[in-house]
């Protein structure tokens, strides 16, 4: 079997190693347009569970992390001078170039032929039995096959982000939030950084903000039509100033660093003819869940296993690969939706919440309180203590002044409310504004319909931006979910 791989990132390299090693009589050629020592981006991060799963197939990741990586257990959120921690989240990170070098050695040792500075397209590879496209989120292979053929959809986030490194030290995954002075009052003015150590004295430093803040801060001047390579140096210097108090004046380091909007890619089919796609070429999930490289490596393992099991039936191999990986990726993309949503609204949360609630809101964007407590009981206890000290009772037993005696409402006891219907494509603020247009004296809204995330976003719009209490209609809601919604500030009460 002759196999060609387009793209020499982690997924393509791991597949090359596994295919050369495990598929009988396979001839494997990998084509990468860049040099062997060239890496865009800085570090890659993995959970302990991901490390174990990849290690079962190949030890290169574990060995690289052991030799030059950094490991940690706690996530930290910093806002308004306070830092909240959430333990029990075993993770590790390593320089991307170190991982690429290790995987290049592993692939070459297994017998794969690596061709650097050698771009190839699908049309150039007619003499191969199998073509594997690992050519990233801007995949030329995907474009050549066609979005309609693969059933590809795209969803572009509203928040702006830019990717740097920094020589500021961090103990582990840290989220910094700060308000920039001197901006108009009608913009949020809040910037956030995702920061984590990656070894070699460096840390990844990804900055996000909303588009209005981005424009008001004068960060929209870089010409995005500039070919890949140059970084947005104006933004780099401006962000060094904005974050200086939080990183002790450390410098930011660019590497093809320029602003963008994250794009979630989904596809109905991951193969066409003798071509299979893996990693970002066929699916993405917001980087706040740290799963891009993870998914690519896991795709590579599953695809190599499928081809080894069905060497004489390529279509059966591709279908087996999809049967394993598509449900797993769908779960990750589903978990990424509330996380991405959090980053599109964090300016509102920053202004609305005290630091302890801001932190708990973040920690609970994809996990209910009980699951957080299983990892770190103190993280939930601290939030409960702060709520108790302010309200004089536990979350579900405290009152909503002038409206409710407690925060879980039976349907027979529902006070007068204005109903707001959630649904796909309905903008939260528009929904609330329309519902309140003829009920300007309304004290509360009841949010129904749509998905759980849709209802939460409308409830937050009502209570945080329009100043009315929000009750979420959750007929099957248990005590844990109800408490999480209230303690985090997503809702004032729950109807069930």
Short mmCIF file of C-alpha atoms in Angstrom, two decimals:
data_model
loop_
_atom_site.label_atom_id
_atom_site.label_comp_id
_atom_site.label_asym_id
_atom_site.label_seq_id
_atom_site.Cartn_x
_atom_site.Cartn_y
_atom_site.Cartn_z
CA UNK A 1 0.00 0.00 0.00
CA UNK A 2 1.43 3.38 -1.02
CA UNK A 3 0.37 6.15 1.37
CA UNK A 4 0.91 9.89 0.91
CA UNK A 5 0.41 12.35 3.75
CA UNK A 6 -0.08 16.06 3.11
CA UNK A 7 1.04 18.06 6.14
CA UNK A 8 3.79 17.53 8.70
CA UNK A 9 2.08 18.68 11.86
CA UNK A 10 1.69 16.41 14.90
CA UNK A 11 -1.24 14.45 13.44
CA UNK A 12 0.40 13.84 10.08
CA UNK A 13 3.69 12.80 11.66
CA UNK A 14 2.12 10.44 14.18
CA UNK A 15 0.06 8.83 11.42
CA UNK A 16 3.22 8.43 9.32
CA UNK A 17 4.98 6.65 12.18
CA UNK A 18 2.06 4.35 12.95
CA UNK A 19 1.31 3.54 9.32
CA UNK A 20 4.92 2.72 8.52
CA UNK A 21 5.20 0.58 11.63
CA UNK A 22 1.84 -1.21 11.73
CA UNK A 23 0.50 -1.56 8.17
CA UNK A 24 2.19 -4.49 6.42
CA UNK A 25 4.25 -3.54 3.36
CA UNK A 26 3.16 0.10 3.56
CA UNK A 27 5.25 2.69 1.73
CA UNK A 28 4.71 6.03 3.45
CA UNK A 29 5.65 9.47 2.09
CA UNK A 30 4.92 12.66 4.02
CA UNK A 31 5.02 16.01 2.24
CA UNK A 32 5.40 19.24 4.24
CA UNK A 33 5.68 22.69 2.66
CA UNK A 34 7.78 24.17 5.49
CA UNK A 35 11.25 23.32 6.76
CA UNK A 36 11.71 20.54 9.31
CA UNK A 37 12.74 23.06 11.98
CA UNK A 38 9.96 25.56 11.22
CA UNK A 39 6.93 25.69 13.51
CA UNK A 40 4.13 28.26 13.54
CA UNK A 41 2.70 28.70 17.01
CA UNK A 42 4.46 28.06 20.28
CA UNK A 43 3.21 25.35 22.61
CA UNK A 44 0.71 22.52 22.72
CA UNK A 45 -1.19 21.42 25.83
CA UNK A 46 -2.65 18.05 26.78
CA UNK A 47 -4.69 16.63 29.63
CA UNK A 48 -3.29 13.66 31.55
CA UNK A 49 -6.01 11.47 30.00
CA UNK A 50 -4.95 12.46 26.48
CA UNK A 51 -1.30 11.76 27.30
CA UNK A 52 -2.19 8.25 28.48
CA UNK A 53 -4.28 7.50 25.41
CA UNK A 54 -1.60 8.65 22.95
CA UNK A 55 1.13 6.88 24.91
CA UNK A 56 -0.64 3.57 24.42
CA UNK A 57 -0.05 3.97 20.67
CA UNK A 58 3.32 5.74 20.71
CA UNK A 59 5.52 7.07 23.51
CA UNK A 60 6.88 10.13 21.68
CA UNK A 61 4.50 12.58 23.38
CA UNK A 62 5.17 11.26 26.89
CA UNK A 63 8.92 11.17 26.35
CA UNK A 64 8.95 14.75 25.04
CA UNK A 65 6.87 15.97 27.98
CA UNK A 66 9.16 14.16 30.39
CA UNK A 67 12.28 15.59 28.78
CA UNK A 68 11.33 19.22 28.16
CA UNK A 69 7.68 19.81 29.03
CA UNK A 70 5.86 21.33 32.00
CA UNK A 71 3.08 19.73 34.06
CA UNK A 72 0.52 21.23 36.44
CA UNK A 73 -2.72 20.44 38.26
CA UNK A 74 -4.56 23.73 38.94
CA UNK A 75 -6.30 26.24 36.69
CA UNK A 76 -6.19 29.87 37.84
CA UNK A 77 -8.50 32.75 36.95
CA UNK A 78 -7.36 36.28 37.77
CA UNK A 79 -9.73 39.27 37.76
CA UNK A 80 -9.87 42.59 39.62
CA UNK A 81 -6.89 41.76 41.81
CA UNK A 82 -8.14 38.34 42.95
CA UNK A 83 -7.14 34.87 41.79
CA UNK A 84 -9.47 31.87 41.91
CA UNK A 85 -8.10 28.33 41.61
CA UNK A 86 -9.61 25.03 40.46
CA UNK A 87 -7.46 21.96 41.14
CA UNK A 88 -7.63 18.40 39.91
CA UNK A 89 -7.01 19.24 36.25
CA UNK A 90 -3.83 17.35 35.40
CA UNK A 91 -2.22 18.85 32.29
CA UNK A 92 1.10 19.16 30.54
CA UNK A 93 2.50 21.35 27.78
CA UNK A 94 5.55 21.34 25.56
CA UNK A 95 7.08 23.50 22.87
CA UNK A 96 5.50 22.66 19.52
CA UNK A 97 8.91 22.49 17.86
CA UNK A 98 10.11 19.92 20.42
CA UNK A 99 7.08 17.70 19.83
CA UNK A 100 7.46 18.00 16.06
CA UNK A 101 11.15 17.05 16.26
CA UNK A 102 10.34 13.97 18.36
CA UNK A 103 7.57 12.86 16.00
CA UNK A 104 9.80 13.45 12.97
CA UNK A 105 12.42 11.12 14.46
CA UNK A 106 9.77 8.53 15.32
CA UNK A 107 8.32 8.58 11.80
CA UNK A 108 11.72 8.36 10.14
CA UNK A 109 12.83 5.53 12.42
CA UNK A 110 9.63 3.63 11.52
CA UNK A 111 10.55 3.87 7.83
CA UNK A 112 8.41 6.78 6.63
CA UNK A 113 9.98 9.10 4.08
CA UNK A 114 9.69 12.77 5.13
CA UNK A 115 9.88 15.43 2.41
CA UNK A 116 10.19 18.99 3.74
CA UNK A 117 9.93 22.17 1.69
CA UNK A 118 7.88 20.01 -0.68
CA UNK A 119 4.28 21.19 -1.03
CA UNK A 120 1.88 18.74 -2.64
CA UNK A 121 -1.78 18.83 -3.60
CA UNK A 122 -4.17 15.92 -4.06
CA UNK A 123 -3.90 16.24 -7.85
CA UNK A 124 -0.12 15.65 -7.62
CA UNK A 125 -0.52 12.24 -5.94
CA UNK A 126 -2.41 10.06 -8.42
CA UNK A 127 0.02 7.16 -8.01
CA UNK A 128 -0.78 6.62 -4.30
CA UNK A 129 -3.34 4.16 -2.98
CA UNK A 130 -4.23 6.31 0.04
CA UNK A 131 -3.89 10.05 0.59
CA UNK A 132 -4.17 11.44 4.13
CA UNK A 133 -4.82 15.18 4.40
CA UNK A 134 -3.45 16.65 7.61
CA UNK A 135 -3.05 20.14 6.17
CA UNK A 136 -4.76 22.20 8.83
CA UNK A 137 -7.79 24.42 9.21
CA UNK A 138 -7.10 26.15 5.88
CA UNK A 139 -6.83 22.77 4.15
CA UNK A 140 -6.31 22.96 0.39
CA UNK A 141 -7.37 19.32 0.24
CA UNK A 142 -10.76 20.09 1.78
CA UNK A 143 -11.19 22.97 -0.65
CA UNK A 144 -10.25 20.76 -3.62
CA UNK A 145 -12.74 18.03 -2.70
CA UNK A 146 -15.39 20.65 -1.98
CA UNK A 147 -17.46 21.62 1.04
CA UNK A 148 -20.66 20.31 -0.55
CA UNK A 149 -19.11 16.89 -1.17
CA UNK A 150 -17.92 16.56 2.43
CA UNK A 151 -20.89 18.34 3.99
CA UNK A 152 -18.70 20.99 5.62
CA UNK A 153 -20.15 23.80 7.72
CA UNK A 154 -18.38 26.77 9.30
CA UNK A 155 -19.28 28.81 12.37
CA UNK A 156 -17.22 31.95 12.97
CA UNK A 157 -16.93 33.33 16.51
CA UNK A 158 -17.47 37.01 17.22
CA UNK A 159 -14.52 37.42 19.60
CA UNK A 160 -11.11 38.46 18.26
CA UNK A 161 -7.97 36.57 19.28
CA UNK A 162 -4.21 36.75 18.70
CA UNK A 163 -1.53 34.20 19.63
CA UNK A 164 1.80 35.16 21.25
CA UNK A 165 4.39 33.69 23.56
CA UNK A 166 5.84 35.52 26.56
CA UNK A 167 8.85 35.19 28.81
CA UNK A 168 6.62 35.82 31.83
CA UNK A 169 6.59 32.73 34.10
CA UNK A 170 3.35 30.91 34.92
CA UNK A 171 2.84 27.95 37.24
CA UNK A 172 0.11 26.43 35.07
CA UNK A 173 -2.91 27.30 32.97
CA UNK A 174 -3.81 30.87 33.96
CA UNK A 175 -6.52 33.17 32.67
CA UNK A 176 -5.82 36.88 33.12
CA UNK A 177 -8.50 39.55 32.73
CA UNK A 178 -7.97 43.29 32.69
CA UNK A 179 -9.79 46.47 31.77
CA UNK A 180 -8.04 48.91 29.44
CA UNK A 181 -8.23 52.56 30.51
CA UNK A 182 -9.04 55.42 28.17
CA UNK A 183 -11.61 53.66 26.00
CA UNK A 184 -15.18 54.92 25.38
CA UNK A 185 -17.69 53.99 28.08
CA UNK A 186 -19.97 52.20 25.61
CA UNK A 187 -17.44 49.40 24.97
CA UNK A 188 -16.57 46.61 27.40
CA UNK A 189 -12.87 47.47 27.32
CA UNK A 190 -11.93 44.05 28.72
CA UNK A 191 -9.03 41.91 27.52
CA UNK A 192 -8.30 38.32 28.51
CA UNK A 193 -5.21 36.17 28.15
CA UNK A 194 -4.94 32.37 28.15
CA UNK A 195 -1.42 31.71 29.46
CA UNK A 196 0.44 28.52 30.27
CA UNK A 197 4.11 27.45 30.50
CA UNK A 198 5.50 25.41 27.61
CA UNK A 199 9.15 24.96 28.59
CA UNK A 200 12.31 26.71 27.46
CA UNK A 201 11.47 29.71 29.67
CA UNK A 202 8.43 30.54 27.55
CA UNK A 203 4.67 30.56 28.01
CA UNK A 204 1.87 30.63 25.48
CA UNK A 205 -0.09 33.90 25.69
CA UNK A 206 -3.35 34.08 23.70
CA UNK A 207 -5.28 37.35 23.96
CA UNK A 208 -9.02 37.70 23.32
CA UNK A 209 -11.40 40.65 23.27
CA UNK A 210 -14.67 41.69 21.67
CA UNK A 211 -14.64 43.48 18.33
CA UNK A 212 -15.84 46.85 19.69
CA UNK A 213 -13.04 46.91 22.26
CA UNK A 214 -10.55 45.76 19.63
CA UNK A 215 -11.46 48.68 17.37
CA UNK A 216 -11.67 51.23 20.18
CA UNK A 217 -8.17 50.25 21.34
CA UNK A 218 -6.79 50.89 17.84
CA UNK A 219 -5.87 47.27 17.15
CA UNK A 220 -7.51 47.02 13.73
CA UNK A 221 -4.76 48.56 11.60
CA UNK A 222 -2.81 45.48 10.50
CA UNK A 223 -3.33 44.46 6.88
CA UNK A 224 -4.63 40.90 7.09
CA UNK A 225 -3.96 40.38 3.38
CA UNK A 226 -0.24 40.35 4.22
CA UNK A 227 1.15 36.87 3.41
CA UNK A 228 1.80 34.57 6.40
CA UNK A 229 4.94 35.34 8.36
CA UNK A 230 5.00 38.94 9.67
CA UNK A 231 3.39 39.57 13.05
CA UNK A 232 1.19 42.49 14.06
CA UNK A 233 3.87 44.41 15.95
CA UNK A 234 1.58 47.33 16.81
CA UNK A 235 -0.83 45.02 18.63
CA UNK A 236 2.09 43.26 20.29
CA UNK A 237 3.38 46.49 21.82
CA UNK A 238 -0.09 47.73 22.77
CA UNK A 239 -0.95 44.48 24.53
CA UNK A 240 2.38 44.52 26.37
CA UNK A 241 1.26 47.85 27.82
CA UNK A 242 -2.26 46.65 28.67
CA UNK A 243 -1.07 43.50 30.44
CA UNK A 244 2.12 44.99 31.93
CA UNK A 245 0.72 45.16 35.52
CA UNK A 246 -0.27 41.48 35.37
CA UNK A 247 2.95 40.11 33.84
CA UNK A 248 5.45 42.45 35.51
CA UNK A 249 6.27 44.20 32.26
CA UNK A 250 7.38 41.00 30.50
CA UNK A 251 7.61 41.05 26.71
CA UNK A 252 5.34 39.33 24.23
CA UNK A 253 6.92 37.33 21.41
CA UNK A 254 5.35 37.08 17.98
CA UNK A 255 5.36 34.21 15.48
CA UNK A 256 3.00 34.90 12.58
CA UNK A 257 0.88 36.58 15.28
CA UNK A 258 -2.14 38.40 13.92
CA UNK A 259 -5.77 38.86 14.93
CA UNK A 260 -8.43 36.42 13.79
CA UNK A 261 -11.87 35.04 14.62
CA UNK A 262 -12.00 31.38 15.58
CA UNK A 263 -13.81 29.21 13.05
CA UNK A 264 -15.46 25.95 14.08
CA UNK A 265 -15.37 23.42 11.25
CA UNK A 266 -17.68 20.40 11.07
CA UNK A 267 -18.08 17.85 8.29
CA UNK A 268 -20.57 15.10 7.56
CA UNK A 269 -17.94 12.94 5.82
CA UNK A 270 -14.20 12.80 6.51
CA UNK A 271 -13.23 10.98 3.32
CA UNK A 272 -13.79 11.03 -0.42
CA UNK A 273 -12.46 8.42 -2.82
CA UNK A 274 -9.00 7.42 -1.62
CA UNK A 275 -8.54 10.60 0.47
CA UNK A 276 -9.10 10.77 4.24
CA UNK A 277 -8.85 13.98 6.26
CA UNK A 278 -7.77 14.29 9.88
CA UNK A 279 -7.37 16.96 12.55
CA UNK A 280 -8.10 20.62 11.85
CA UNK A 281 -8.48 19.83 8.14
CA UNK A 282 -11.92 18.37 8.89
CA UNK A 283 -12.93 19.56 12.39
CA UNK A 284 -11.98 22.21 14.93
CA UNK A 285 -12.96 23.05 18.52
CA UNK A 286 -12.30 26.34 20.28
CA UNK A 287 -8.78 26.51 21.70
CA UNK A 288 -10.11 27.27 25.21
CA UNK A 289 -10.79 23.52 25.59
CA UNK A 290 -7.23 22.68 24.50
CA UNK A 291 -8.20 19.90 22.09
CA UNK A 292 -6.83 20.79 18.67
CA UNK A 293 -3.62 18.76 18.75
CA UNK A 294 -5.29 16.12 20.93
CA UNK A 295 -7.96 15.48 18.31
CA UNK A 296 -5.39 15.35 15.53
CA UNK A 297 -3.25 12.76 17.33
CA UNK A 298 -6.28 10.66 18.23
CA UNK A 299 -7.49 10.83 14.61
CA UNK A 300 -4.08 9.61 13.47
CA UNK A 301 -4.21 6.63 15.82
CA UNK A 302 -7.73 5.64 14.76
CA UNK A 303 -7.02 6.02 11.04
CA UNK A 304 -3.82 3.96 11.24
CA UNK A 305 -5.65 1.26 13.20
CA UNK A 306 -8.48 1.18 10.65
CA UNK A 307 -6.13 0.87 7.67
CA UNK A 308 -4.17 -1.87 9.42
CA UNK A 309 -7.41 -3.76 10.06
CA UNK A 310 -8.73 -3.31 6.48
CA UNK A 311 -5.64 -3.14 4.22
CA UNK A 312 -7.53 -4.53 1.24
CA UNK A 313 -10.67 -2.39 1.56
CA UNK A 314 -9.87 1.32 1.79
CA UNK A 315 -13.50 2.41 1.92
CA UNK A 316 -14.20 0.03 4.83
CA UNK A 317 -11.15 1.39 6.61
CA UNK A 318 -12.31 4.99 6.19
CA UNK A 319 -15.81 4.15 7.41
CA UNK A 320 -14.37 2.37 10.46
CA UNK A 321 -12.19 5.41 11.17
CA UNK A 322 -15.21 7.71 11.03
CA UNK A 323 -17.31 5.37 13.16
CA UNK A 324 -14.74 5.60 15.94
CA UNK A 325 -13.77 9.26 15.74
CA UNK A 326 -16.83 11.21 14.63
CA UNK A 327 -18.82 10.62 17.86
CA UNK A 328 -15.77 11.42 19.98
CA UNK A 329 -15.08 14.67 18.12
CA UNK A 330 -18.77 15.62 18.25
CA UNK A 331 -18.66 15.36 22.05
CA UNK A 332 -15.61 17.62 22.20
CA UNK A 333 -17.18 20.15 19.85
CA UNK A 334 -20.37 20.06 21.92
CA UNK A 335 -18.38 20.74 25.10
CA UNK A 336 -16.55 23.57 23.32
CA UNK A 337 -19.77 25.46 22.50
CA UNK A 338 -20.42 26.81 26.03
CA UNK A 339 -16.70 27.52 26.44
CA UNK A 340 -16.56 29.52 23.20
CA UNK A 341 -19.75 31.31 24.23
CA UNK A 342 -18.12 32.26 27.54
CA UNK A 343 -15.30 33.96 25.67
CA UNK A 344 -17.74 35.86 23.49
CA UNK A 345 -19.38 37.35 26.61
CA UNK A 346 -16.61 37.62 29.19
CA UNK A 347 -16.63 41.43 29.07
CA UNK A 348 -20.18 41.42 30.44
CA UNK A 349 -19.26 38.91 33.14
CA UNK A 350 -16.18 40.91 34.14
CA UNK A 351 -18.24 44.02 34.82
CA UNK A 352 -21.25 42.24 36.35
CA UNK A 353 -19.68 39.79 38.80
CA UNK A 354 -17.51 39.93 41.86
CA UNK A 355 -14.23 38.06 41.28
CA UNK A 356 -15.30 34.89 43.14
CA UNK A 357 -18.47 34.59 41.04
CA UNK A 358 -16.62 35.47 37.86
CA UNK A 359 -14.24 32.59 38.57
CA UNK A 360 -16.98 30.12 39.44
CA UNK A 361 -18.92 31.15 36.34
CA UNK A 362 -15.83 30.30 34.30
CA UNK A 363 -15.13 26.98 36.00
CA UNK A 364 -18.78 25.91 35.57
CA UNK A 365 -19.12 26.81 31.89
CA UNK A 366 -18.95 23.09 31.00
CA UNK A 367 -19.13 21.35 34.40
CA UNK A 368 -21.83 21.41 37.12
CA UNK A 369 -20.86 22.12 40.71
CA UNK A 370 -20.83 18.45 41.75
CA UNK A 371 -18.24 17.54 39.12
CA UNK A 372 -16.12 20.55 40.04
CA UNK A 373 -16.30 19.48 43.69
CA UNK A 374 -15.12 15.97 42.85
CA UNK A 375 -11.93 17.49 41.43
CA UNK A 376 -11.56 20.31 43.94
CA UNK A 377 -14.05 20.51 46.85
CA UNK A 378 -12.56 23.80 48.03
CA UNK A 379 -13.34 25.54 44.72
CA UNK A 380 -17.07 25.01 45.28
CA UNK A 381 -16.94 25.54 49.05
CA UNK A 382 -15.30 28.95 48.60
CA UNK A 383 -18.03 30.04 46.18
CA UNK A 384 -20.77 28.77 48.50
CA UNK A 385 -19.22 30.59 51.46
CA UNK A 386 -19.13 33.86 49.52
CA UNK A 387 -22.76 33.43 48.47
CA UNK A 388 -23.81 32.65 52.05
CA UNK A 389 -22.03 35.69 53.43
CA UNK A 390 -23.78 37.95 50.95
CA UNK A 391 -27.29 36.42 50.90
CA UNK A 392 -27.53 34.86 54.35
CA UNK A 393 -28.65 31.47 53.01
CA UNK A 394 -27.49 28.76 50.54
CA UNK A 395 -28.12 29.53 46.86
CA UNK A 396 -31.41 27.68 46.38
CA UNK A 397 -32.80 28.74 49.76
CA UNK A 398 -32.06 32.46 49.40
CA UNK A 399 -34.65 34.98 48.26
CA UNK A 400 -34.95 37.08 45.13
CA UNK A 401 -35.99 40.33 46.79
CA UNK A 402 -39.58 41.30 46.06
CA UNK A 403 -40.14 38.32 43.80
CA UNK A 404 -39.34 34.87 45.26
CA UNK A 405 -38.71 33.35 48.68
CA UNK A 406 -36.40 30.72 47.22
CA UNK A 407 -34.68 30.00 43.92
CA UNK A 408 -36.42 26.80 42.80
CA UNK A 409 -39.98 27.58 41.69
CA UNK A 410 -42.88 25.14 41.32
CA UNK A 411 -45.15 25.81 38.38
CA UNK A 412 -48.12 26.53 40.64
CA UNK A 413 -46.11 29.25 42.44
CA UNK A 414 -44.74 31.10 39.42
CA UNK A 415 -45.08 34.88 39.93
CA UNK A 416 -46.16 37.22 37.11
CA UNK A 417 -43.48 37.10 34.42
CA UNK A 418 -42.89 37.94 30.77
CA UNK A 419 -42.06 34.87 28.69
CA UNK A 420 -39.03 34.99 26.40
CA UNK A 421 -38.62 32.20 23.86
CA UNK A 422 -35.11 30.97 23.07
CA UNK A 423 -34.16 29.29 19.82
CA UNK A 424 -31.45 28.77 17.27
CA UNK A 425 -30.44 32.04 15.63
CA UNK A 426 -32.31 34.25 18.12
CA UNK A 427 -30.02 36.96 19.50
CA UNK A 428 -30.35 37.09 23.31
CA UNK A 429 -30.55 40.87 23.63
CA UNK A 430 -33.05 41.14 20.77
CA UNK A 431 -35.25 38.47 22.37
CA UNK A 432 -35.26 40.23 25.74
CA UNK A 433 -35.76 43.67 24.21
CA UNK A 434 -38.71 42.50 22.15
CA UNK A 435 -40.36 40.73 25.12
CA UNK A 436 -39.99 43.77 27.35
CA UNK A 437 -41.11 46.28 24.74
CA UNK A 438 -44.75 46.14 25.88
CA UNK A 439 -43.94 45.26 29.52
CA UNK A 440 -41.52 47.96 30.56
CA UNK A 441 -42.41 47.57 34.23
CA UNK A 442 -41.78 43.80 34.25
CA UNK A 443 -39.76 42.55 37.22
CA UNK A 444 -38.90 39.17 35.77
CA UNK A 445 -38.74 37.10 32.61
CA UNK A 446 -39.26 33.37 32.14
CA UNK A 447 -36.92 31.91 29.53
CA UNK A 448 -38.23 28.87 27.67
CA UNK A 449 -37.45 26.85 24.54
CA UNK A 450 -34.20 26.39 22.66
CA UNK A 451 -31.17 24.58 24.03
CA UNK A 452 -29.88 24.84 27.59
CA UNK A 453 -27.12 27.19 26.36
CA UNK A 454 -29.65 29.34 24.46
CA UNK A 455 -31.74 29.72 27.63
CA UNK A 456 -28.73 30.59 29.75
CA UNK A 457 -27.55 33.29 27.35
CA UNK A 458 -30.99 34.92 27.24
CA UNK A 459 -31.29 34.74 31.03
CA UNK A 460 -27.89 36.41 31.37
CA UNK A 461 -28.84 39.11 28.88
CA UNK A 462 -32.01 39.82 30.89
CA UNK A 463 -30.42 39.99 34.32
CA UNK A 464 -26.97 41.39 33.48
CA UNK A 465 -27.71 43.83 30.66
CA UNK A 466 -31.43 44.65 30.96
CA UNK A 467 -31.80 44.67 34.74
CA UNK A 468 -34.68 42.21 35.19
CA UNK A 469 -34.69 38.95 37.08
CA UNK A 470 -34.45 35.80 34.96
CA UNK A 471 -36.11 32.47 35.68
CA UNK A 472 -35.05 29.56 33.45
CA UNK A 473 -37.62 26.92 32.56
CA UNK A 474 -35.84 23.59 33.28
CA UNK A 475 -38.49 20.92 33.98
CA UNK A 476 -35.92 18.11 34.37
CA UNK A 477 -33.36 20.14 36.30
CA UNK A 478 -31.86 18.41 39.36
CA UNK A 479 -30.60 20.16 42.50
CA UNK A 480 -27.00 20.21 41.31
CA UNK A 481 -27.77 21.91 37.99
CA UNK A 482 -30.19 24.36 39.62
CA UNK A 483 -27.61 25.30 42.22
CA UNK A 484 -24.93 25.73 39.55
CA UNK A 485 -27.15 28.06 37.49
CA UNK A 486 -27.90 30.25 40.50
CA UNK A 487 -24.47 30.21 42.18
CA UNK A 488 -22.74 31.09 38.92
CA UNK A 489 -25.08 34.00 38.18
CA UNK A 490 -26.54 32.49 35.03
CA UNK A 491 -30.08 32.73 36.39
CA UNK A 492 -31.92 34.16 39.36
CA UNK A 493 -34.12 31.07 39.71
CA UNK A 494 -35.14 27.81 38.06
CA UNK A 495 -38.69 26.69 37.19
CA UNK A 496 -39.24 22.97 37.30
#
